[in-house]
Short mmCIF file of C-alpha atoms in Angstrom, two decimals:
data_model
loop_
_atom_site.label_atom_id
_atom_site.label_comp_id
_atom_site.label_asym_id
_atom_site.label_seq_id
_atom_site.Cartn_x
_atom_site.Cartn_y
_atom_site.Cartn_z
CA MET A 1 -27.30 8.53 -14.66
CA MET A 2 -24.96 11.09 -13.49
CA THR A 3 -24.71 9.43 -10.22
CA GLU A 4 -23.72 6.36 -11.96
CA MET A 5 -20.90 7.95 -14.04
CA ALA A 6 -19.43 9.51 -11.04
CA VAL A 7 -19.41 6.32 -9.43
CA ALA A 8 -17.77 4.11 -12.14
CA MET A 9 -15.41 6.76 -13.34
CA PRO A 10 -12.34 6.48 -10.39
CA LEU A 11 -12.96 2.46 -11.20
CA MET A 12 -12.56 2.94 -14.65
CA LEU A 13 -9.41 5.07 -14.44
CA ALA A 14 -7.86 2.77 -11.81
CA GLY A 15 -7.03 0.22 -14.47
CA GLU A 16 -4.77 -2.26 -13.31
CA GLN A 17 -4.41 -0.56 -10.18
CA GLY A 18 -7.91 -1.07 -9.23
CA LEU A 19 -8.95 -3.45 -6.57
CA PHE A 20 -10.90 -6.10 -8.48
CA HIS A 21 -8.15 -6.06 -11.46
CA PHE A 22 -6.57 -9.49 -11.94
CA PRO A 23 -3.16 -9.01 -13.75
CA SER A 24 -2.04 -10.93 -16.91
CA PRO A 25 1.34 -12.03 -17.60
CA ASP A 26 1.97 -9.21 -20.08
CA GLU A 27 1.71 -6.48 -17.07
CA VAL A 28 4.28 -7.89 -15.18
CA ARG A 29 7.73 -5.85 -15.17
CA THR A 30 11.17 -7.43 -14.60
CA GLN A 31 14.58 -6.79 -14.09
CA PRO A 32 17.35 -9.37 -13.62
CA ILE A 33 19.29 -9.01 -10.29
CA SER A 34 22.44 -10.73 -9.12
CA ARG A 35 24.36 -10.57 -6.27
CA ALA A 36 27.38 -8.34 -6.04
CA GLU A 37 31.22 -10.26 -5.47
CA ASN A 38 31.64 -8.84 -2.12
CA GLU A 39 27.66 -8.39 -0.95
CA THR A 40 26.69 -9.66 2.13
CA GLU A 41 23.23 -8.50 2.59
CA TRP A 42 21.95 -10.43 -0.21
CA PRO A 43 18.79 -11.98 1.37
CA PHE A 44 18.22 -14.99 -1.48
CA SER A 45 19.97 -18.22 -1.30
CA VAL A 46 20.56 -18.21 -5.18
CA ASP A 47 23.42 -15.65 -6.63
CA ASP A 48 21.06 -14.20 -9.43
CA GLY A 49 17.29 -14.14 -10.54
CA ILE A 50 14.44 -11.93 -11.98
CA LEU A 51 12.71 -9.27 -9.28
CA ALA A 52 9.07 -8.72 -10.94
CA CYS A 53 6.44 -6.71 -10.07
CA VAL A 54 2.65 -6.52 -10.93
CA TRP A 55 -0.39 -4.43 -9.63
CA SER A 56 -2.71 -7.10 -7.84
CA GLY A 57 -5.63 -6.43 -5.75
CA GLY A 58 -5.26 -2.63 -5.78
CA GLN A 59 -1.31 -2.55 -4.43
CA ARG A 60 2.08 -3.51 -5.97
CA VAL A 61 3.10 -7.20 -5.54
CA VAL A 62 6.85 -7.51 -5.71
CA SER A 63 8.40 -11.17 -5.94
CA PHE A 64 12.04 -12.75 -6.61
CA LEU A 65 12.18 -15.54 -9.36
CA GLU A 66 15.39 -17.85 -9.18
CA GLY A 67 17.60 -17.78 -12.09
CA ARG A 68 17.97 -20.68 -14.54
CA PRO A 69 21.07 -22.55 -13.29
CA ALA A 70 23.81 -22.39 -15.36
CA ASP A 71 24.56 -26.19 -15.62
CA LEU A 72 21.25 -26.81 -16.83
CA ASP A 73 20.77 -27.36 -20.40
CA ASN A 74 18.56 -25.35 -22.52
CA ASP A 75 16.37 -28.13 -23.70
CA GLU A 76 15.60 -29.30 -19.86
CA PRO A 77 12.32 -27.89 -18.36
CA PHE A 78 12.53 -25.63 -15.64
CA GLU A 79 10.14 -24.36 -13.28
CA PRO A 80 11.75 -21.30 -11.23
CA ARG A 81 10.76 -21.09 -7.46
CA VAL A 82 9.17 -17.69 -6.41
CA VAL A 83 8.85 -16.03 -3.23
CA ILE A 84 7.02 -12.52 -2.52
CA VAL A 85 9.27 -9.81 -1.35
CA THR A 86 7.61 -7.95 1.58
CA VAL A 87 8.07 -6.41 4.87
CA ASP A 88 4.70 -7.35 6.01
CA PRO A 89 5.97 -10.00 8.56
CA VAL A 90 3.21 -12.50 8.09
CA LEU A 91 3.03 -12.59 4.15
CA LEU A 92 6.80 -12.69 4.37
CA THR A 93 6.84 -16.16 6.41
CA ILE A 94 3.61 -17.48 5.71
CA GLY A 95 3.19 -16.32 2.25
CA ASN A 96 6.66 -17.83 1.36
CA MET A 97 6.54 -21.33 3.17
CA THR A 98 6.57 -23.29 0.07
CA ASN A 99 9.82 -21.83 -1.40
CA ARG A 100 11.31 -20.16 1.86
CA ASP A 101 14.59 -21.80 1.02
CA LEU A 102 14.96 -19.46 -1.81
CA PHE A 103 15.60 -16.55 1.29
CA SER A 104 19.25 -17.01 2.44
CA PRO A 105 18.93 -18.22 6.63
CA ALA A 106 18.27 -15.19 8.82
CA ALA A 107 18.54 -15.44 12.55
CA SER A 108 14.92 -13.55 13.03
CA ILE A 109 12.06 -12.27 10.88
CA GLU A 110 13.41 -8.73 11.52
CA GLU A 111 16.47 -9.34 9.89
CA ARG A 112 14.74 -11.13 7.20
CA ILE A 113 12.60 -8.10 6.80
CA ARG A 114 16.38 -5.36 7.26
CA LEU A 115 17.54 -7.61 4.11
CA VAL A 116 14.80 -7.99 1.86
CA ALA A 117 13.63 -4.18 2.36
CA PRO A 118 15.75 -2.63 -0.21
CA PHE A 119 14.18 -5.36 -2.81
CA VAL A 120 10.80 -4.17 -1.78
CA THR A 121 11.38 -0.52 -2.33
CA LEU A 122 13.41 -1.62 -5.76
CA GLY A 123 10.38 -3.66 -7.06
CA GLN A 124 7.98 -0.97 -6.14
CA ARG A 125 10.05 1.48 -8.35
CA LEU A 126 9.55 -1.25 -11.17
CA CYS A 127 5.83 -1.27 -10.69
CA ASP A 128 5.93 2.52 -11.72
CA GLN A 129 7.28 1.69 -15.16
CA PRO A 130 4.68 0.79 -17.85
CA ALA A 131 3.07 -2.47 -17.79
CA GLY A 132 5.21 -5.20 -19.56
CA ALA A 133 8.35 -3.59 -19.02
CA ARG A 134 11.87 -5.70 -18.87
CA LEU A 135 14.65 -3.79 -17.84
CA GLY A 136 18.13 -4.66 -18.01
CA HIS A 137 20.75 -4.89 -15.00
CA GLY A 138 21.12 -1.75 -12.82
CA GLU A 139 18.42 0.51 -14.91
CA LEU A 140 16.33 1.42 -11.89
#
């Protein structure tokens, strides 16, 4: 009995950070971000969006969702494109194949990694916030 408890306790304490935890939408932490007027190192092809982080598979997963276009009526449906923001070259390229045009053009994968790296760090800090946190601009 004690052995089973000793094995189960770390898994129970891991909660959302556990390897086999499947995140729910209310666990996602978000923060709106936008390109500064004179920013030249913005890695995305749209000027604003939402940076999101959630624990999945025992690790932080950072994503960027494009913002709703200003010229789109509020009653019109909008399905934002999403990309995974990571410094893992395989996940950054193959994992984002369907929405790769959400990234600004880059000369190489190394350049893209350099451009997204600050957003990976920001997103991972976002994951340190309580589950479901919605932060405003510049709060991190």
